[in-house]
């Protein structure tokens, strides 16, 4: 089976602890043999050096958006995929990554102030659907692996691959 018959997916991480990336890597111990027959992991920086976002069928996005640069990258991903699925609570709801939005001024100590001054952060951390259309969600902290498998199956069927 060549790549034309595979689901072209991308996996992307924004502001978060990347636990769903670690979880997916663990899941590959069980699912890789089955998935590599039907899935082209076209963009997956945690596992690959050469990555491309062009012409993706499904983009899986974990993490929240905390800078204008991330916002631009997210919009570029959306332009290059047919479907976009948010992965984990940070991407689906903003929390817990967006907990800093609720900091009171007296809680902004010198450490936090240092990071806010020296990196190009937005005032608020926001969820993915605040910026782009989201087609499906795999919520959980980290993501619920059973729902992730169901969503993967859903798109494999939608694209007539299985
Ligand atoms: S949802 Fe939880 S596990 Fe996933 S990136 Fe956010 S904090 Fe980490």
PDB file of C-alpha atoms and ligand atoms in Angstrom:
ATOM      1  CA  UNK A   1       0.000   0.000   0.000  1.00  0.00           C
ATOM      2  CA  UNK A   2       1.559   3.343  -1.010  1.00  0.00           C
ATOM      3  CA  UNK A   3       1.180   6.746   0.613  1.00  0.00           C
ATOM      4  CA  UNK A   4      -1.717   7.709  -1.667  1.00  0.00           C
ATOM      5  CA  UNK A   5      -3.849   5.141   0.134  1.00  0.00           C
ATOM      6  CA  UNK A   6      -2.795   6.254   3.597  1.00  0.00           C
ATOM      7  CA  UNK A   7      -4.293   8.882   5.876  1.00  0.00           C
ATOM      8  CA  UNK A   8      -1.857  11.807   5.894  1.00  0.00           C
ATOM      9  CA  UNK A   9      -1.681  13.094   9.431  1.00  0.00           C
ATOM     10  CA  UNK A  10       0.283  15.732  11.296  1.00  0.00           C
ATOM     11  CA  UNK A  11       0.911  15.952  15.031  1.00  0.00           C
ATOM     12  CA  UNK A  12       1.612  19.430  16.455  1.00  0.00           C
ATOM     13  CA  UNK A  13       2.394  20.745  19.935  1.00  0.00           C
ATOM     14  CA  UNK A  14       1.980  24.272  21.238  1.00  0.00           C
ATOM     15  CA  UNK A  15       2.141  25.544  24.842  1.00  0.00           C
ATOM     16  CA  UNK A  16       1.824  22.483  27.066  1.00  0.00           C
ATOM     17  CA  UNK A  17       3.721  19.693  28.792  1.00  0.00           C
ATOM     18  CA  UNK A  18       3.462  17.407  25.715  1.00  0.00           C
ATOM     19  CA  UNK A  19       2.179  14.479  27.759  1.00  0.00           C
ATOM     20  CA  UNK A  20      -0.195  13.479  24.958  1.00  0.00           C
ATOM     21  CA  UNK A  21       2.829  13.241  22.648  1.00  0.00           C
ATOM     22  CA  UNK A  22       4.452  10.920  25.176  1.00  0.00           C
ATOM     23  CA  UNK A  23       1.212   8.957  25.487  1.00  0.00           C
ATOM     24  CA  UNK A  24       0.905   8.590  21.717  1.00  0.00           C
ATOM     25  CA  UNK A  25       4.504   7.396  21.549  1.00  0.00           C
ATOM     26  CA  UNK A  26       3.647   4.764  24.151  1.00  0.00           C
ATOM     27  CA  UNK A  27       0.536   3.809  22.168  1.00  0.00           C
ATOM     28  CA  UNK A  28       2.720   3.152  19.127  1.00  0.00           C
ATOM     29  CA  UNK A  29       4.179   0.152  20.984  1.00  0.00           C
ATOM     30  CA  UNK A  30       0.787  -1.441  20.513  1.00  0.00           C
ATOM     31  CA  UNK A  31      -0.566   0.205  17.354  1.00  0.00           C
ATOM     32  CA  UNK A  32       2.429   0.978  15.095  1.00  0.00           C
ATOM     33  CA  UNK A  33       2.309  -2.236  13.035  1.00  0.00           C
ATOM     34  CA  UNK A  34      -1.368  -1.718  12.328  1.00  0.00           C
ATOM     35  CA  UNK A  35      -1.213   2.078  11.830  1.00  0.00           C
ATOM     36  CA  UNK A  36       1.859   2.203   9.583  1.00  0.00           C
ATOM     37  CA  UNK A  37      -0.084   0.237   6.960  1.00  0.00           C
ATOM     38  CA  UNK A  38      -2.792   2.902   6.778  1.00  0.00           C
ATOM     39  CA  UNK A  39      -1.295   6.110   8.200  1.00  0.00           C
ATOM     40  CA  UNK A  40       1.422   8.361   6.809  1.00  0.00           C
ATOM     41  CA  UNK A  41       2.875  10.247   9.789  1.00  0.00           C
ATOM     42  CA  UNK A  42       3.740  13.201   7.563  1.00  0.00           C
ATOM     43  CA  UNK A  43       4.487  15.649  10.387  1.00  0.00           C
ATOM     44  CA  UNK A  44       5.565  14.338  13.783  1.00  0.00           C
ATOM     45  CA  UNK A  45       8.590  16.257  15.060  1.00  0.00           C
ATOM     46  CA  UNK A  46       8.998  14.135  18.201  1.00  0.00           C
ATOM     47  CA  UNK A  47       9.721  11.106  16.005  1.00  0.00           C
ATOM     48  CA  UNK A  48      10.965  12.423  12.664  1.00  0.00           C
ATOM     49  CA  UNK A  49      13.521  14.873  11.232  1.00  0.00           C
ATOM     50  CA  UNK A  50      11.856  15.506   7.878  1.00  0.00           C
ATOM     51  CA  UNK A  51       8.354  16.863   8.305  1.00  0.00           C
ATOM     52  CA  UNK A  52       5.828  18.531   6.012  1.00  0.00           C
ATOM     53  CA  UNK A  53       2.474  20.173   6.707  1.00  0.00           C
ATOM     54  CA  UNK A  54       1.317  20.430   3.091  1.00  0.00           C
ATOM     55  CA  UNK A  55      -1.852  18.603   2.116  1.00  0.00           C
ATOM     56  CA  UNK A  56      -2.591  16.938   5.437  1.00  0.00           C
ATOM     57  CA  UNK A  57      -5.826  14.995   5.805  1.00  0.00           C
ATOM     58  CA  UNK A  58      -5.961  15.424   9.578  1.00  0.00           C
ATOM     59  CA  UNK A  59      -3.939  17.669  11.891  1.00  0.00           C
ATOM     60  CA  UNK A  60      -3.842  16.711  15.577  1.00  0.00           C
ATOM     61  CA  UNK A  61      -3.002  19.705  17.752  1.00  0.00           C
ATOM     62  CA  UNK A  62      -2.073  19.603  21.442  1.00  0.00           C
ATOM     63  CA  UNK A  63      -1.385  22.588  23.677  1.00  0.00           C
ATOM     64  CA  UNK A  64      -2.779  26.094  23.986  1.00  0.00           C
ATOM     65  CA  UNK A  65      -1.813  29.247  22.093  1.00  0.00           C
ATOM     66  CA  UNK A  66       0.353  31.723  24.008  1.00  0.00           C
ATOM     67  CA  UNK A  67       1.920  33.977  21.376  1.00  0.00           C
ATOM     68  CA  UNK A  68       1.164  35.666  18.053  1.00  0.00           C
ATOM     69  CA  UNK A  69       3.774  33.451  16.411  1.00  0.00           C
ATOM     70  CA  UNK A  70       1.938  30.336  17.600  1.00  0.00           C
ATOM     71  CA  UNK A  71      -1.338  31.830  16.368  1.00  0.00           C
ATOM     72  CA  UNK A  72       0.182  32.303  12.898  1.00  0.00           C
ATOM     73  CA  UNK A  73       1.577  28.749  12.905  1.00  0.00           C
ATOM     74  CA  UNK A  74      -1.802  27.352  13.943  1.00  0.00           C
ATOM     75  CA  UNK A  75      -3.570  29.209  11.125  1.00  0.00           C
ATOM     76  CA  UNK A  76      -0.996  27.852   8.671  1.00  0.00           C
ATOM     77  CA  UNK A  77      -1.716  24.319   9.896  1.00  0.00           C
ATOM     78  CA  UNK A  78      -5.464  24.911   9.477  1.00  0.00           C
ATOM     79  CA  UNK A  79      -4.916  26.104   5.897  1.00  0.00           C
ATOM     80  CA  UNK A  80      -2.999  22.906   5.138  1.00  0.00           C
ATOM     81  CA  UNK A  81      -5.344  20.286   6.592  1.00  0.00           C
ATOM     82  CA  UNK A  82      -8.801  19.024   5.736  1.00  0.00           C
ATOM     83  CA  UNK A  83      -9.711  18.297   9.364  1.00  0.00           C
ATOM     84  CA  UNK A  84      -8.272  19.518  12.650  1.00  0.00           C
ATOM     85  CA  UNK A  85      -8.584  17.639  15.949  1.00  0.00           C
ATOM     86  CA  UNK A  86      -7.638  19.134  19.297  1.00  0.00           C
ATOM     87  CA  UNK A  87      -5.715  16.845  21.637  1.00  0.00           C
ATOM     88  CA  UNK A  88      -5.854  17.188  25.426  1.00  0.00           C
ATOM     89  CA  UNK A  89      -7.439  19.724  27.743  1.00  0.00           C
ATOM     90  CA  UNK A  90      -4.957  22.529  26.991  1.00  0.00           C
ATOM     91  CA  UNK A  91      -5.900  22.485  23.306  1.00  0.00           C
ATOM     92  CA  UNK A  92      -9.627  21.815  23.882  1.00  0.00           C
ATOM     93  CA  UNK A  93     -10.263  24.193  26.786  1.00  0.00           C
ATOM     94  CA  UNK A  94      -7.069  26.201  27.347  1.00  0.00           C
ATOM     95  CA  UNK A  95      -6.654  24.815  30.865  1.00  0.00           C
ATOM     96  CA  UNK A  96      -4.348  24.083  32.615  1.00  0.00           C
ATOM     97  CA  UNK A  97      -1.925  26.017  30.351  1.00  0.00           C
ATOM     98  CA  UNK A  98      -4.141  29.123  30.512  1.00  0.00           C
ATOM     99  CA  UNK A  99      -4.136  29.206  34.326  1.00  0.00           C
ATOM    100  CA  UNK A 100      -1.711  32.131  34.163  1.00  0.00           C
ATOM    101  CA  UNK A 101      -4.540  34.272  32.718  1.00  0.00           C
ATOM    102  CA  UNK A 102      -6.018  34.386  36.227  1.00  0.00           C
ATOM    103  CA  UNK A 103      -2.863  35.518  37.999  1.00  0.00           C
ATOM    104  CA  UNK A 104      -3.434  38.610  40.123  1.00  0.00           C
ATOM    105  CA  UNK A 105      -0.808  41.391  39.727  1.00  0.00           C
ATOM    106  CA  UNK A 106       0.613  40.558  43.178  1.00  0.00           C
ATOM    107  CA  UNK A 107       1.187  36.965  41.990  1.00  0.00           C
ATOM    108  CA  UNK A 108       3.430  38.051  39.095  1.00  0.00           C
ATOM    109  CA  UNK A 109       6.728  37.539  40.877  1.00  0.00           C
ATOM    110  CA  UNK A 110      10.131  38.319  39.369  1.00  0.00           C
ATOM    111  CA  UNK A 111      10.443  34.859  37.840  1.00  0.00           C
ATOM    112  CA  UNK A 112       7.142  35.113  35.974  1.00  0.00           C
ATOM    113  CA  UNK A 113       7.865  38.730  35.012  1.00  0.00           C
ATOM    114  CA  UNK A 114      11.246  37.663  33.588  1.00  0.00           C
ATOM    115  CA  UNK A 115       9.656  35.141  31.261  1.00  0.00           C
ATOM    116  CA  UNK A 116       6.886  37.527  30.191  1.00  0.00           C
ATOM    117  CA  UNK A 117       9.472  40.234  29.362  1.00  0.00           C
ATOM    118  CA  UNK A 118      12.027  38.038  27.618  1.00  0.00           C
ATOM    119  CA  UNK A 119       9.770  35.889  25.470  1.00  0.00           C
ATOM    120  CA  UNK A 120       7.160  36.929  22.959  1.00  0.00           C
ATOM    121  CA  UNK A 121       4.115  35.860  24.960  1.00  0.00           C
ATOM    122  CA  UNK A 122       0.562  37.101  24.438  1.00  0.00           C
ATOM    123  CA  UNK A 123      -1.282  38.634  27.367  1.00  0.00           C
ATOM    124  CA  UNK A 124      -3.590  35.605  27.575  1.00  0.00           C
ATOM    125  CA  UNK A 125      -3.227  31.909  26.793  1.00  0.00           C
ATOM    126  CA  UNK A 126      -6.140  30.685  24.635  1.00  0.00           C
ATOM    127  CA  UNK A 127      -7.661  27.456  23.390  1.00  0.00           C
ATOM    128  CA  UNK A 128      -7.341  26.327  19.774  1.00  0.00           C
ATOM    129  CA  UNK A 129     -10.984  26.991  18.829  1.00  0.00           C
ATOM    130  CA  UNK A 130     -10.495  30.678  19.710  1.00  0.00           C
ATOM    131  CA  UNK A 131      -8.467  30.934  16.482  1.00  0.00           C
ATOM    132  CA  UNK A 132      -9.465  28.193  14.033  1.00  0.00           C
ATOM    133  CA  UNK A 133     -12.289  25.782  13.227  1.00  0.00           C
ATOM    134  CA  UNK A 134     -12.020  22.526  15.187  1.00  0.00           C
ATOM    135  CA  UNK A 135     -13.644  19.390  13.760  1.00  0.00           C
ATOM    136  CA  UNK A 136     -13.184  16.989  16.687  1.00  0.00           C
ATOM    137  CA  UNK A 137     -11.828  16.962  20.227  1.00  0.00           C
ATOM    138  CA  UNK A 138      -9.952  14.342  22.248  1.00  0.00           C
ATOM    139  CA  UNK A 139     -10.198  15.803  25.725  1.00  0.00           C
ATOM    140  CA  UNK A 140      -8.410  14.681  28.888  1.00  0.00           C
ATOM    141  CA  UNK A 141      -5.200  15.566  30.659  1.00  0.00           C
ATOM    142  CA  UNK A 142      -3.461  13.884  28.946  1.00  0.00           C
ATOM    143  CA  UNK A 143      -5.813  12.873  26.106  1.00  0.00           C
ATOM    144  CA  UNK A 144      -8.133   9.905  26.498  1.00  0.00           C
ATOM    145  CA  UNK A 145      -6.365   7.175  24.451  1.00  0.00           C
ATOM    146  CA  UNK A 146      -9.559   5.193  23.722  1.00  0.00           C
ATOM    147  CA  UNK A 147     -11.231   8.259  22.229  1.00  0.00           C
ATOM    148  CA  UNK A 148      -8.088   8.997  20.215  1.00  0.00           C
ATOM    149  CA  UNK A 149      -8.206   5.505  18.679  1.00  0.00           C
ATOM    150  CA  UNK A 150     -11.898   5.999  17.848  1.00  0.00           C
ATOM    151  CA  UNK A 151     -11.172   9.347  16.183  1.00  0.00           C
ATOM    152  CA  UNK A 152      -8.341   7.821  14.139  1.00  0.00           C
ATOM    153  CA  UNK A 153     -10.725   5.043  13.021  1.00  0.00           C
ATOM    154  CA  UNK A 154     -13.374   7.630  12.178  1.00  0.00           C
ATOM    155  CA  UNK A 155     -11.051   9.445   9.772  1.00  0.00           C
ATOM    156  CA  UNK A 156      -9.638   6.225   8.291  1.00  0.00           C
ATOM    157  CA  UNK A 157     -13.237   5.305   7.415  1.00  0.00           C
ATOM    158  CA  UNK A 158     -14.134   8.818   6.250  1.00  0.00           C
ATOM    159  CA  UNK A 159     -11.262   8.712   3.755  1.00  0.00           C
ATOM    160  CA  UNK A 160     -12.229   5.134   2.690  1.00  0.00           C
ATOM    161  CA  UNK A 161      -8.902   3.751   3.845  1.00  0.00           C
ATOM    162  CA  UNK A 162     -10.363   0.988   6.025  1.00  0.00           C
TER     163      UNK A 162
HETATM  164  S1  LIG B   1      -3.831  18.735  28.686  1.00  0.00           S
HETATM  165 FE1  LIG B   1      -2.647  18.083  30.472  1.00  0.00          FE
HETATM  166  S2  LIG B   1      -1.290  16.514  29.674  1.00  0.00           S
HETATM  167 FE2  LIG B   1      -2.054  17.654  27.933  1.00  0.00          FE
HETATM  168  S3  LIG B   1      -0.536  19.226  27.573  1.00  0.00           S
HETATM  169 FE3  LIG B   1      -2.102  20.122  28.894  1.00  0.00          FE
HETATM  170  S4  LIG B   1      -1.308  19.810  30.954  1.00  0.00           S
HETATM  171 FE4  LIG B   1      -0.179  18.446  29.629  1.00  0.00          FE
END
